[in-house]
PDB file of C-alpha atoms and ligand atoms in Angstrom:
ATOM      1  CA  UNK A  87     128.112  36.978  -9.305  1.00  0.00           C
ATOM      2  CA  UNK A  88     125.313  35.158 -11.125  1.00  0.00           C
ATOM      3  CA  UNK A  89     123.750  35.130 -14.583  1.00  0.00           C
ATOM      4  CA  UNK A  90     120.012  35.701 -14.910  1.00  0.00           C
ATOM      5  CA  UNK A  91     117.978  34.239 -17.784  1.00  0.00           C
ATOM      6  CA  UNK A  92     114.425  35.561 -17.743  1.00  0.00           C
ATOM      7  CA  UNK A  93     111.812  33.608 -19.689  1.00  0.00           C
ATOM      8  CA  UNK A  94     108.170  34.394 -20.369  1.00  0.00           C
ATOM      9  CA  UNK A  95     106.292  31.089 -20.051  1.00  0.00           C
ATOM     10  CA  UNK A  96     107.926  27.729 -19.603  1.00  0.00           C
ATOM     11  CA  UNK A  97     106.569  24.339 -18.499  1.00  0.00           C
ATOM     12  CA  UNK A  98     108.842  24.373 -15.450  1.00  0.00           C
ATOM     13  CA  UNK A  99     112.055  26.266 -14.737  1.00  0.00           C
ATOM     14  CA  UNK A 100     113.480  23.098 -13.139  1.00  0.00           C
ATOM     15  CA  UNK A 101     112.622  21.117 -16.267  1.00  0.00           C
ATOM     16  CA  UNK A 102     114.089  23.778 -18.550  1.00  0.00           C
ATOM     17  CA  UNK A 103     117.283  23.713 -16.485  1.00  0.00           C
ATOM     18  CA  UNK A 104     117.434  19.912 -16.612  1.00  0.00           C
ATOM     19  CA  UNK A 105     116.966  19.816 -20.388  1.00  0.00           C
ATOM     20  CA  UNK A 106     119.691  22.408 -20.957  1.00  0.00           C
ATOM     21  CA  UNK A 107     122.011  21.530 -18.095  1.00  0.00           C
ATOM     22  CA  UNK A 108     125.100  21.020 -20.272  1.00  0.00           C
ATOM     23  CA  UNK A 109     124.802  24.465 -21.859  1.00  0.00           C
ATOM     24  CA  UNK A 110     124.137  26.296 -18.586  1.00  0.00           C
ATOM     25  CA  UNK A 111     127.025  27.470 -16.452  1.00  0.00           C
ATOM     26  CA  UNK A 112     127.411  27.411 -12.669  1.00  0.00           C
ATOM     27  CA  UNK A 113     125.303  30.103 -10.913  1.00  0.00           C
ATOM     28  CA  UNK A 114     122.878  30.616 -13.790  1.00  0.00           C
ATOM     29  CA  UNK A 115     119.351  31.537 -12.772  1.00  0.00           C
ATOM     30  CA  UNK A 116     116.358  30.529 -14.878  1.00  0.00           C
ATOM     31  CA  UNK A 117     113.354  32.588 -13.955  1.00  0.00           C
ATOM     32  CA  UNK A 118     109.934  32.542 -15.621  1.00  0.00           C
ATOM     33  CA  UNK A 119     106.906  34.810 -15.507  1.00  0.00           C
ATOM     34  CA  UNK A 120     104.599  31.793 -15.448  1.00  0.00           C
ATOM     35  CA  UNK A 121     104.919  28.009 -15.586  1.00  0.00           C
ATOM     36  CA  UNK A 122     102.426  25.710 -17.287  1.00  0.00           C
ATOM     37  CA  UNK A 123     103.562  22.639 -15.384  1.00  0.00           C
ATOM     38  CA  UNK A 124     105.338  23.812 -12.224  1.00  0.00           C
ATOM     39  CA  UNK A 125     105.803  20.963  -9.788  1.00  0.00           C
ATOM     40  CA  UNK A 126     106.916  20.180  -6.268  1.00  0.00           C
ATOM     41  CA  UNK A 127     108.101  17.011  -4.593  1.00  0.00           C
ATOM     42  CA  UNK A 128     106.470  13.762  -5.738  1.00  0.00           C
ATOM     43  CA  UNK A 129     105.339  15.748  -8.854  1.00  0.00           C
ATOM     44  CA  UNK A 130     102.729  17.667  -6.878  1.00  0.00           C
ATOM     45  CA  UNK A 131     101.417  20.716  -8.723  1.00  0.00           C
ATOM     46  CA  UNK A 132     102.901  24.134  -7.954  1.00  0.00           C
ATOM     47  CA  UNK A 133     100.406  26.894  -8.817  1.00  0.00           C
ATOM     48  CA  UNK A 134     102.408  29.142 -11.141  1.00  0.00           C
ATOM     49  CA  UNK A 135     100.101  31.407 -13.111  1.00  0.00           C
ATOM     50  CA  UNK A 136     100.838  34.857 -11.680  1.00  0.00           C
ATOM     51  CA  UNK A 137     103.767  36.804 -13.232  1.00  0.00           C
ATOM     52  CA  UNK A 138     104.192  38.860 -10.049  1.00  0.00           C
ATOM     53  CA  UNK A 139     105.330  35.765  -8.111  1.00  0.00           C
ATOM     54  CA  UNK A 140     108.728  34.094  -8.200  1.00  0.00           C
ATOM     55  CA  UNK A 141     109.331  30.856 -10.109  1.00  0.00           C
ATOM     56  CA  UNK A 142     113.017  30.266 -10.506  1.00  0.00           C
ATOM     57  CA  UNK A 143     115.777  27.692 -10.573  1.00  0.00           C
ATOM     58  CA  UNK A 144     119.389  28.186  -9.571  1.00  0.00           C
ATOM     59  CA  UNK A 145     121.887  26.024 -11.439  1.00  0.00           C
ATOM     60  CA  UNK A 146     124.810  25.023  -9.256  1.00  0.00           C
ATOM     61  CA  UNK A 147     127.879  23.118 -10.359  1.00  0.00           C
ATOM     62  CA  UNK A 148     130.001  22.989  -7.201  1.00  0.00           C
ATOM     63  CA  UNK A 149     133.449  21.408  -7.176  1.00  0.00           C
ATOM     64  CA  UNK A 150     133.117  20.588  -3.486  1.00  0.00           C
ATOM     65  CA  UNK A 151     129.942  18.516  -3.140  1.00  0.00           C
ATOM     66  CA  UNK A 152     130.132  17.207   0.425  1.00  0.00           C
ATOM     67  CA  UNK A 153     127.424  19.553   1.750  1.00  0.00           C
ATOM     68  CA  UNK A 154     125.003  19.711  -1.159  1.00  0.00           C
ATOM     69  CA  UNK A 155     122.502  17.527   0.710  1.00  0.00           C
ATOM     70  CA  UNK A 156     121.676  20.576   2.861  1.00  0.00           C
ATOM     71  CA  UNK A 157     121.236  23.100   0.035  1.00  0.00           C
ATOM     72  CA  UNK A 158     117.459  23.082   0.450  1.00  0.00           C
ATOM     73  CA  UNK A 159     117.840  23.978   4.113  1.00  0.00           C
ATOM     74  CA  UNK A 160     120.367  26.698   3.272  1.00  0.00           C
ATOM     75  CA  UNK A 161     117.886  28.202   0.798  1.00  0.00           C
ATOM     76  CA  UNK A 162     115.060  28.044   3.374  1.00  0.00           C
ATOM     77  CA  UNK A 163     117.172  30.128   5.770  1.00  0.00           C
ATOM     78  CA  UNK A 164     117.968  32.632   2.994  1.00  0.00           C
ATOM     79  CA  UNK A 165     114.274  32.851   2.082  1.00  0.00           C
ATOM     80  CA  UNK A 166     113.384  33.563   5.720  1.00  0.00           C
ATOM     81  CA  UNK A 167     116.062  36.236   6.056  1.00  0.00           C
ATOM     82  CA  UNK A 168     114.880  37.931   2.865  1.00  0.00           C
ATOM     83  CA  UNK A 169     111.235  37.823   3.991  1.00  0.00           C
ATOM     84  CA  UNK A 170     112.217  39.215   7.413  1.00  0.00           C
ATOM     85  CA  UNK A 171     113.271  42.456   5.690  1.00  0.00           C
ATOM     86  CA  UNK A 172     109.531  42.984   5.176  1.00  0.00           C
ATOM     87  CA  UNK A 173     108.903  42.797   8.919  1.00  0.00           C
ATOM     88  CA  UNK A 174     107.152  39.467   8.988  1.00  0.00           C
ATOM     89  CA  UNK A 175     108.070  36.345  10.919  1.00  0.00           C
ATOM     90  CA  UNK A 176     108.554  33.376   8.583  1.00  0.00           C
ATOM     91  CA  UNK A 177     108.976  29.850   9.914  1.00  0.00           C
ATOM     92  CA  UNK A 178     110.526  26.722   8.450  1.00  0.00           C
ATOM     93  CA  UNK A 179     108.599  23.488   8.176  1.00  0.00           C
ATOM     94  CA  UNK A 180     111.124  20.698   7.696  1.00  0.00           C
ATOM     95  CA  UNK A 181     112.411  19.967   5.183  1.00  0.00           C
ATOM     96  CA  UNK A 182     111.517  22.455   2.448  1.00  0.00           C
ATOM     97  CA  UNK A 183     108.625  24.791   3.279  1.00  0.00           C
ATOM     98  CA  UNK A 184     108.592  28.384   4.441  1.00  0.00           C
ATOM     99  CA  UNK A 185     105.414  29.413   6.247  1.00  0.00           C
ATOM    100  CA  UNK A 186     104.018  32.665   7.594  1.00  0.00           C
ATOM    101  CA  UNK A 187     101.381  32.390  10.314  1.00  0.00           C
ATOM    102  CA  UNK A 188     101.162  28.652   9.606  1.00  0.00           C
ATOM    103  CA  UNK A 189     100.487  29.184   5.881  1.00  0.00           C
ATOM    104  CA  UNK A 190     102.838  28.245   3.062  1.00  0.00           C
ATOM    105  CA  UNK A 191     104.464  31.177   1.277  1.00  0.00           C
ATOM    106  CA  UNK A 192     107.314  29.355  -0.441  1.00  0.00           C
ATOM    107  CA  UNK A 193     108.479  25.879  -1.420  1.00  0.00           C
ATOM    108  CA  UNK A 194     111.884  24.595  -2.495  1.00  0.00           C
ATOM    109  CA  UNK A 195     112.604  21.694  -4.818  1.00  0.00           C
ATOM    110  CA  UNK A 196     116.193  20.535  -5.186  1.00  0.00           C
ATOM    111  CA  UNK A 197     116.912  18.134  -8.046  1.00  0.00           C
ATOM    112  CA  UNK A 198     120.332  16.658  -8.746  1.00  0.00           C
ATOM    113  CA  UNK A 199     121.122  15.606 -12.317  1.00  0.00           C
ATOM    114  CA  UNK A 200     124.268  14.293 -10.643  1.00  0.00           C
ATOM    115  CA  UNK A 201     126.220  15.632  -7.694  1.00  0.00           C
ATOM    116  CA  UNK A 202     128.019  18.249  -9.781  1.00  0.00           C
ATOM    117  CA  UNK A 203     124.872  19.474 -11.558  1.00  0.00           C
ATOM    118  CA  UNK A 204     122.212  20.683  -9.168  1.00  0.00           C
ATOM    119  CA  UNK A 205     118.962  22.494  -9.828  1.00  0.00           C
ATOM    120  CA  UNK A 206     117.596  24.378  -6.865  1.00  0.00           C
ATOM    121  CA  UNK A 207     114.070  25.498  -7.684  1.00  0.00           C
ATOM    122  CA  UNK A 208     111.828  27.740  -5.654  1.00  0.00           C
ATOM    123  CA  UNK A 209     108.424  29.296  -5.819  1.00  0.00           C
ATOM    124  CA  UNK A 210     107.682  32.357  -3.679  1.00  0.00           C
ATOM    125  CA  UNK A 211     104.250  33.956  -3.423  1.00  0.00           C
ATOM    126  CA  UNK A 212     104.746  37.707  -3.542  1.00  0.00           C
ATOM    127  CA  UNK A 213     101.478  38.946  -4.987  1.00  0.00           C
ATOM    128  CA  UNK A 214      98.302  36.844  -4.902  1.00  0.00           C
ATOM    129  CA  UNK A 215      94.779  38.030  -4.297  1.00  0.00           C
ATOM    130  CA  UNK A 216      92.997  36.423  -1.371  1.00  0.00           C
ATOM    131  CA  UNK A 217      90.362  34.884  -3.629  1.00  0.00           C
ATOM    132  CA  UNK A 218      93.044  33.067  -5.653  1.00  0.00           C
ATOM    133  CA  UNK A 219      94.806  31.680  -2.598  1.00  0.00           C
ATOM    134  CA  UNK A 220      91.895  29.311  -2.094  1.00  0.00           C
ATOM    135  CA  UNK A 221      92.741  27.244  -5.191  1.00  0.00           C
ATOM    136  CA  UNK A 222      95.882  26.016  -3.354  1.00  0.00           C
ATOM    137  CA  UNK A 223      95.316  22.634  -1.727  1.00  0.00           C
ATOM    138  CA  UNK A 224      96.746  23.589   1.686  1.00  0.00           C
ATOM    139  CA  UNK A 225      96.726  26.773   3.781  1.00  0.00           C
ATOM    140  CA  UNK A 226      98.817  29.260   1.813  1.00  0.00           C
ATOM    141  CA  UNK A 227      99.638  32.953   1.847  1.00  0.00           C
ATOM    142  CA  UNK A 228     101.491  35.593  -0.102  1.00  0.00           C
ATOM    143  CA  UNK A 229     103.783  38.424   1.001  1.00  0.00           C
ATOM    144  CA  UNK A 230     101.379  41.161  -0.181  1.00  0.00           C
ATOM    145  CA  UNK A 231      98.603  39.691   1.983  1.00  0.00           C
ATOM    146  CA  UNK A 232     100.901  39.627   5.012  1.00  0.00           C
ATOM    147  CA  UNK A 233     102.140  43.207   4.689  1.00  0.00           C
ATOM    148  CA  UNK A 234      99.011  44.725   3.144  1.00  0.00           C
ATOM    149  CA  UNK A 235     100.638  46.115   0.004  1.00  0.00           C
ATOM    150  CA  UNK A 236     101.936  45.082  -3.403  1.00  0.00           C
ATOM    151  CA  UNK A 237     105.483  43.704  -3.455  1.00  0.00           C
ATOM    152  CA  UNK A 238     108.064  44.726  -6.044  1.00  0.00           C
ATOM    153  CA  UNK A 239     109.208  41.413  -7.532  1.00  0.00           C
ATOM    154  CA  UNK A 240     112.459  42.755  -9.057  1.00  0.00           C
ATOM    155  CA  UNK A 241     113.639  44.163  -5.720  1.00  0.00           C
ATOM    156  CA  UNK A 242     112.692  41.024  -3.780  1.00  0.00           C
ATOM    157  CA  UNK A 243     114.354  38.703  -6.294  1.00  0.00           C
ATOM    158  CA  UNK A 244     117.562  40.738  -6.314  1.00  0.00           C
ATOM    159  CA  UNK A 245     117.769  40.728  -2.505  1.00  0.00           C
ATOM    160  CA  UNK A 246     117.093  37.003  -2.411  1.00  0.00           C
ATOM    161  CA  UNK A 247     119.764  36.104  -4.953  1.00  0.00           C
ATOM    162  CA  UNK A 248     122.320  38.454  -3.388  1.00  0.00           C
ATOM    163  CA  UNK A 249     121.654  36.944   0.042  1.00  0.00           C
ATOM    164  CA  UNK A 250     121.977  33.445  -1.420  1.00  0.00           C
ATOM    165  CA  UNK A 251     125.309  33.997  -3.159  1.00  0.00           C
ATOM    166  CA  UNK A 252     126.936  36.124  -0.440  1.00  0.00           C
ATOM    167  CA  UNK A 253     127.188  33.162   1.950  1.00  0.00           C
ATOM    168  CA  UNK A 254     127.036  30.294  -0.581  1.00  0.00           C
ATOM    169  CA  UNK A 255     130.761  29.497  -0.747  1.00  0.00           C
ATOM    170  CA  UNK A 256     131.078  29.490   3.058  1.00  0.00           C
ATOM    171  CA  UNK A 257     128.043  27.230   3.313  1.00  0.00           C
ATOM    172  CA  UNK A 258     129.523  24.813   0.750  1.00  0.00           C
ATOM    173  CA  UNK A 259     132.701  24.573   2.833  1.00  0.00           C
ATOM    174  CA  UNK A 260     131.144  24.378   6.298  1.00  0.00           C
ATOM    175  CA  UNK A 261     127.816  22.676   5.684  1.00  0.00           C
ATOM    176  CA  UNK A 262     124.751  22.543   7.914  1.00  0.00           C
ATOM    177  CA  UNK A 263     126.625  23.621  11.059  1.00  0.00           C
ATOM    178  CA  UNK A 264     127.094  27.017   9.408  1.00  0.00           C
ATOM    179  CA  UNK A 265     123.309  27.575   9.294  1.00  0.00           C
ATOM    180  CA  UNK A 266     122.148  25.313  12.107  1.00  0.00           C
ATOM    181  CA  UNK A 267     121.259  28.102  14.578  1.00  0.00           C
ATOM    182  CA  UNK A 268     119.559  30.171  11.912  1.00  0.00           C
ATOM    183  CA  UNK A 269     117.587  27.118  10.794  1.00  0.00           C
ATOM    184  CA  UNK A 270     116.621  25.732  14.197  1.00  0.00           C
ATOM    185  CA  UNK A 271     115.422  29.037  15.632  1.00  0.00           C
ATOM    186  CA  UNK A 272     112.963  29.397  12.755  1.00  0.00           C
ATOM    187  CA  UNK A 273     111.504  25.888  12.895  1.00  0.00           C
ATOM    188  CA  UNK A 274     107.858  25.624  13.874  1.00  0.00           C
ATOM    189  CA  UNK A 275     107.460  21.992  14.922  1.00  0.00           C
ATOM    190  CA  UNK A 276     110.178  21.080  17.450  1.00  0.00           C
ATOM    191  CA  UNK A 277     108.839  19.933  20.827  1.00  0.00           C
ATOM    192  CA  UNK A 278     105.506  18.965  19.233  1.00  0.00           C
ATOM    193  CA  UNK A 279     103.774  15.753  18.260  1.00  0.00           C
ATOM    194  CA  UNK A 280     104.087  15.457  14.500  1.00  0.00           C
ATOM    195  CA  UNK A 281     102.978  13.078  11.782  1.00  0.00           C
ATOM    196  CA  UNK A 282     105.510  12.080   9.165  1.00  0.00           C
ATOM    197  CA  UNK A 283     104.224  10.736   5.872  1.00  0.00           C
ATOM    198  CA  UNK A 284     106.276   9.006   3.223  1.00  0.00           C
ATOM    199  CA  UNK A 285     105.714   8.639  -0.538  1.00  0.00           C
ATOM    200  CA  UNK A 286     102.921   6.134   0.013  1.00  0.00           C
ATOM    201  CA  UNK A 287     101.243   8.678   2.311  1.00  0.00           C
ATOM    202  CA  UNK A 288     101.551   6.381   5.320  1.00  0.00           C
ATOM    203  CA  UNK A 289     101.472   8.628   8.409  1.00  0.00           C
ATOM    204  CA  UNK A 290     103.430   7.826  11.560  1.00  0.00           C
ATOM    205  CA  UNK A 291     103.218   9.737  14.824  1.00  0.00           C
ATOM    206  CA  UNK A 292     106.416  10.963  16.519  1.00  0.00           C
ATOM    207  CA  UNK A 293     107.652  13.555  18.974  1.00  0.00           C
ATOM    208  CA  UNK A 294     109.885  16.073  17.153  1.00  0.00           C
ATOM    209  CA  UNK A 295     112.982  16.289  19.325  1.00  0.00           C
ATOM    210  CA  UNK A 296     115.673  18.213  17.471  1.00  0.00           C
ATOM    211  CA  UNK A 297     117.562  18.851  14.264  1.00  0.00           C
ATOM    212  CA  UNK A 298     120.868  17.021  14.066  1.00  0.00           C
ATOM    213  CA  UNK A 299     124.245  18.542  13.124  1.00  0.00           C
ATOM    214  CA  UNK A 300     123.680  17.155   9.598  1.00  0.00           C
ATOM    215  CA  UNK A 301     120.186  18.650   9.188  1.00  0.00           C
ATOM    216  CA  UNK A 302     118.269  15.416   9.774  1.00  0.00           C
ATOM    217  CA  UNK A 303     115.129  15.473  11.893  1.00  0.00           C
ATOM    218  CA  UNK A 304     115.521  13.618  15.203  1.00  0.00           C
ATOM    219  CA  UNK A 305     112.276  12.159  16.580  1.00  0.00           C
ATOM    220  CA  UNK A 306     111.100   9.830  19.303  1.00  0.00           C
ATOM    221  CA  UNK A 307     108.662   7.069  18.407  1.00  0.00           C
ATOM    222  CA  UNK A 308     105.844   5.868  20.663  1.00  0.00           C
ATOM    223  CA  UNK A 309     108.281   3.634  22.581  1.00  0.00           C
ATOM    224  CA  UNK A 310     110.568   6.684  23.091  1.00  0.00           C
ATOM    225  CA  UNK A 311     113.143   5.197  20.741  1.00  0.00           C
ATOM    226  CA  UNK A 312     115.190   7.862  18.954  1.00  0.00           C
ATOM    227  CA  UNK A 313     115.167   7.860  15.153  1.00  0.00           C
ATOM    228  CA  UNK A 314     116.667  10.068  12.457  1.00  0.00           C
ATOM    229  CA  UNK A 315     114.437  11.030   9.568  1.00  0.00           C
ATOM    230  CA  UNK A 316     116.013  12.127   6.304  1.00  0.00           C
ATOM    231  CA  UNK A 317     112.984  12.752   4.082  1.00  0.00           C
ATOM    232  CA  UNK A 318     109.200  12.913   4.143  1.00  0.00           C
ATOM    233  CA  UNK A 319     106.414  15.386   4.836  1.00  0.00           C
ATOM    234  CA  UNK A 320     105.373  16.515   8.279  1.00  0.00           C
ATOM    235  CA  UNK A 321     102.069  17.712   9.642  1.00  0.00           C
ATOM    236  CA  UNK A 322     101.390  18.739  13.199  1.00  0.00           C
TER     237      UNK A 322
HETATM  238  C1  LIG B 625     107.313  22.300  -2.907  1.00  0.00           C
HETATM  239  O1  LIG B 625     106.821  21.060  -3.147  1.00  0.00           O
HETATM  240  O2  LIG B 625     106.962  23.037  -2.013  1.00  0.00           O
HETATM  241  C2  LIG B 625     108.361  22.773  -3.934  1.00  0.00           C
HETATM  242  C3  LIG B 625     107.787  23.694  -4.940  1.00  0.00           C
HETATM  243  C4  LIG B 625     108.846  24.204  -5.885  1.00  0.00           C
HETATM  244  C5  LIG B 625     108.255  25.029  -6.976  1.00  0.00           C
HETATM  245  C6  LIG B 625     109.327  25.663  -7.819  1.00  0.00           C
HETATM  246  S1  LIG B 625     108.714  26.909  -8.876  1.00  0.00           S
HETATM  247  C7  LIG B 625     110.196  26.978  -9.734  1.00  0.00           C
HETATM  248  C8  LIG B 625     110.692  25.550  -9.875  1.00  0.00           C
HETATM  249  N1  LIG B 625     110.135  24.926 -11.063  1.00  0.00           N
HETATM  250  C9  LIG B 625     109.287  23.926 -10.755  1.00  0.00           C
HETATM  251  O3  LIG B 625     108.621  23.237 -11.563  1.00  0.00           O
HETATM  252  N2  LIG B 625     109.266  23.761  -9.413  1.00  0.00           N
HETATM  253  C10 LIG B 625     110.113  24.713  -8.732  1.00  0.00           C
HETATM  254  P1  LIG B 625     105.898  20.242  -2.155  1.00  0.00           P
HETATM  255  O4  LIG B 625     106.520  20.208  -0.792  1.00  0.00           O
HETATM  256  O5  LIG B 625     105.637  18.957  -2.838  1.00  0.00           O
HETATM  257  O6  LIG B 625     104.586  21.099  -2.058  1.00  0.00           O
HETATM  258  C11 LIG B 625     103.588  21.065  -3.053  1.00  0.00           C
HETATM  259  C12 LIG B 625     102.292  21.507  -2.383  1.00  0.00           C
HETATM  260  O7  LIG B 625     102.342  22.918  -2.087  1.00  0.00           O
HETATM  261  C13 LIG B 625     101.057  21.345  -3.272  1.00  0.00           C
HETATM  262  O8  LIG B 625     100.525  20.056  -3.181  1.00  0.00           O
HETATM  263  C14 LIG B 625     100.121  22.406  -2.695  1.00  0.00           C
HETATM  264  O9  LIG B 625      99.451  21.925  -1.537  1.00  0.00           O
HETATM  265  C15 LIG B 625     101.060  23.505  -2.246  1.00  0.00           C
HETATM  266  N3  LIG B 625     101.163  24.570  -3.257  1.00  0.00           N
HETATM  267  C16 LIG B 625     101.049  24.513  -4.606  1.00  0.00           C
HETATM  268  N4  LIG B 625     101.231  25.715  -5.159  1.00  0.00           N
HETATM  269  C17 LIG B 625     101.459  26.577  -4.144  1.00  0.00           C
HETATM  270  C18 LIG B 625     101.713  27.963  -4.066  1.00  0.00           C
HETATM  271  N5  LIG B 625     101.807  28.740  -5.151  1.00  0.00           N
HETATM  272  N6  LIG B 625     101.897  28.489  -2.841  1.00  0.00           N
HETATM  273  C19 LIG B 625     101.823  27.753  -1.710  1.00  0.00           C
HETATM  274  N7  LIG B 625     101.577  26.427  -1.720  1.00  0.00           N
HETATM  275  C20 LIG B 625     101.409  25.858  -2.925  1.00  0.00           C
END
């Protein structure tokens, strides 16, 4: 179903995938024990120094590319479903974060070399000690802290990748509508006042109204005018 390449230390699994994209086939997974330069959106640092956590990139080379824009959201739903097996209640913070009790447990970074060569990277905190959580620059958590015991990384990773690939082809065909219910019911910000910041960190206040059929965030501005937001960071 997929091919797994397990590395010891790498600067970034997304970077490794980008550099070797022509030699890597569709559905190859690059996973690393640690990353020396793991990054998120806008090149923000992803703390990646614990081998018992997940740092991996899925290489996707789909023939049908019309729905790839929503791959991040598809992966967020899969992450939630996998975490729910551990009897916790994850939530999705649009567009790419998975939170538990308001704290970030996972982040997704989708990079397209071009539309037929996609790198879907994710970091998932499975095993971090409380004292090390504090080095993260926003409220964060780890699955072991939520369930009160160590998590077996191999088992979690296998479940996650199986869940991802079981529905992947259907998702590619049907797009966001296929996951819309699963996505919307796990969101944690709809019906609230939110602040959306862009690359320049300019924050604008909106009311979060809904998620559109294409996965965009629908908001109302201060004059109650409806707008669609396609990217950015939200706080609430
Ligand atoms: C993300 O970015 O959330 C996407 C992170 C993707 C990381 C994976 S690891 C495998 C692959 N290879 C890479 O190099 N990257 C991908 P963003 O939305 O920009 O969030 C970054 C912010 O999350 C940081 O500024 C911190 O506040 C926070 N953060 C950093 N490390 C974290 C961690 N381990 N757990 C929770 N939050 C973290």
